[in-house]
Amino acid sequence: MAKWQRVVVKVGTSTIVGSDGKVNYPVINRLAQGLTTLVNEGREVLFVTSGAIGVAIDQMNLPARPTKIPEQQALAAIGQGYLMSIYNQSFAFYKQTVGQVLLTYDVFENAGLLAHTKEAIQQLFEQRVIPIVNENDVIAVDELDHQHSFGDNDRLAALVARELQADLIILSDVDALYTANPNLDPKATPIHQVKAITDDLRLAATGSTSGLGTGGMTTKLAAADLTMSDGREMALINGDNPANILSIIKGEVIGTHFQGVQK
């Protein structure tokens, strides 16, 4: 993984919003430090983030995520600006410039839009800027219409990585892919290397524990499947310590490394 030159890093809501529903500022700061280090090493880094609704819930002092779609869309509008202000401040401390890119499913279905999007991202790379990508949840209603949205940002990250011919790192609320749900089975053990997505792995997949995000281990396996089918690699690591990003790039055995082409 030390040879990875173009890297997409995806972070879920459970990483940037704690189990208490509060924004996890220390983790975000360490994440900014880690991604900046990758850029300083000469790599091209794109950052896919969830969490707009999660941080808005904290900002608006709501007891829980609302169930009505328009209310969630409104929170996405509130949280997107707040989330970017947090990222701007965190990355600025390390003198790293970032730029926001909001996407919808339609971009990947329209050759013209996709080409323009890739050109814009390439220009950001050339200026050593980290593009921060999120789905435009204000207009893309993922809970109701999966035909016009990604449904979760794991798939969004995998699609972006595929189009950019990049490798993928997903930060999650679990340490790795396990042989069973570690929250239910004390005998579950981590799987550190995967060369093919099998039915047994899909059965062993465990979901997110935070309750704030929309993804789970199933969506991460799907992202790995898509990434590996294009001959690229993916790493799944715990987001509680973003320094793991640098450790896994150095080749340390952390999390799960998905390597190999699907047959």
Short mmCIF file of N, CA and C in Angstrom, two decimals, residues 1-5 7 9 38 41 43 167 169 235 237 243-252 254:
data_model
loop_
_atom_site.label_atom_id
_atom_site.label_comp_id
_atom_site.label_asym_id
_atom_site.label_seq_id
_atom_site.Cartn_x
_atom_site.Cartn_y
_atom_site.Cartn_z
N MET A 1 0.81 -1.22 0.00
CA MET A 1 0.00 0.00 0.00
C MET A 1 0.84 1.27 0.00
N ALA A 2 2.14 1.11 0.27
CA ALA A 2 3.02 2.27 0.21
C ALA A 2 3.08 2.84 -1.21
N LYS A 3 2.70 2.01 -2.22
CA LYS A 3 2.73 2.45 -3.61
C LYS A 3 1.46 3.20 -4.01
N TRP A 4 0.47 3.21 -3.12
CA TRP A 4 -0.76 3.93 -3.45
C TRP A 4 -0.45 5.41 -3.64
N GLN A 5 -0.74 5.93 -4.81
CA GLN A 5 -0.49 7.34 -5.09
C GLN A 5 -1.77 8.18 -5.11
N VAL A 7 -5.51 8.15 -3.49
CA VAL A 7 -6.23 7.47 -2.42
C VAL A 7 -7.55 8.19 -2.12
N VAL A 9 -10.34 8.36 0.74
CA VAL A 9 -10.55 8.02 2.15
C VAL A 9 -11.99 8.36 2.51
N LEU A 38 -0.47 12.65 4.08
CA LEU A 38 -0.47 11.93 2.81
C LEU A 38 -0.19 12.87 1.65
N GLU A 41 3.34 13.84 1.45
CA GLU A 41 4.16 12.75 0.94
C GLU A 41 4.09 12.64 -0.58
N ARG A 43 1.08 12.30 -2.33
CA ARG A 43 -0.08 11.54 -2.80
C ARG A 43 -1.24 12.47 -3.13
N ASP A 167 -7.16 3.84 -5.05
CA ASP A 167 -7.39 2.84 -4.02
C ASP A 167 -8.21 3.49 -2.91
N ILE A 169 -9.70 3.66 1.23
CA ILE A 169 -9.63 3.38 2.66
C ILE A 169 -10.95 3.80 3.27
N ALA A 235 -8.83 -0.83 2.04
CA ALA A 235 -8.54 -1.13 3.44
C ALA A 235 -9.71 -0.68 4.30
N ILE A 237 -10.55 0.10 8.25
CA ILE A 237 -9.91 0.30 9.55
C ILE A 237 -10.85 1.05 10.48
N ALA A 243 -4.82 7.92 12.83
CA ALA A 243 -3.41 7.65 12.56
C ALA A 243 -3.24 6.28 11.91
N ASN A 244 -4.27 5.43 12.04
CA ASN A 244 -4.23 4.12 11.39
C ASN A 244 -4.10 4.25 9.88
N ILE A 245 -4.54 5.38 9.34
CA ILE A 245 -4.41 5.60 7.89
C ILE A 245 -2.95 5.55 7.49
N LEU A 246 -2.11 6.24 8.24
CA LEU A 246 -0.68 6.26 7.94
C LEU A 246 -0.04 4.91 8.23
N SER A 247 -0.52 4.24 9.28
CA SER A 247 0.06 2.94 9.65
C SER A 247 -0.20 1.90 8.57
N ILE A 248 -1.43 1.89 8.04
CA ILE A 248 -1.75 0.87 7.04
C ILE A 248 -1.07 1.16 5.71
N ILE A 249 -0.84 2.44 5.42
CA ILE A 249 -0.09 2.79 4.21
C ILE A 249 1.34 2.25 4.32
N LYS A 250 1.86 2.24 5.54
CA LYS A 250 3.22 1.74 5.76
C LYS A 250 3.30 0.22 5.74
N GLY A 251 2.14 -0.44 5.68
CA GLY A 251 2.14 -1.89 5.59
C GLY A 251 1.87 -2.62 6.89
N GLU A 252 1.53 -1.89 7.95
CA GLU A 252 1.23 -2.55 9.21
C GLU A 252 -0.09 -3.33 9.09
N ILE A 254 -3.29 -3.87 10.10
CA ILE A 254 -4.37 -3.19 10.82
C ILE A 254 -5.64 -3.34 9.99
#
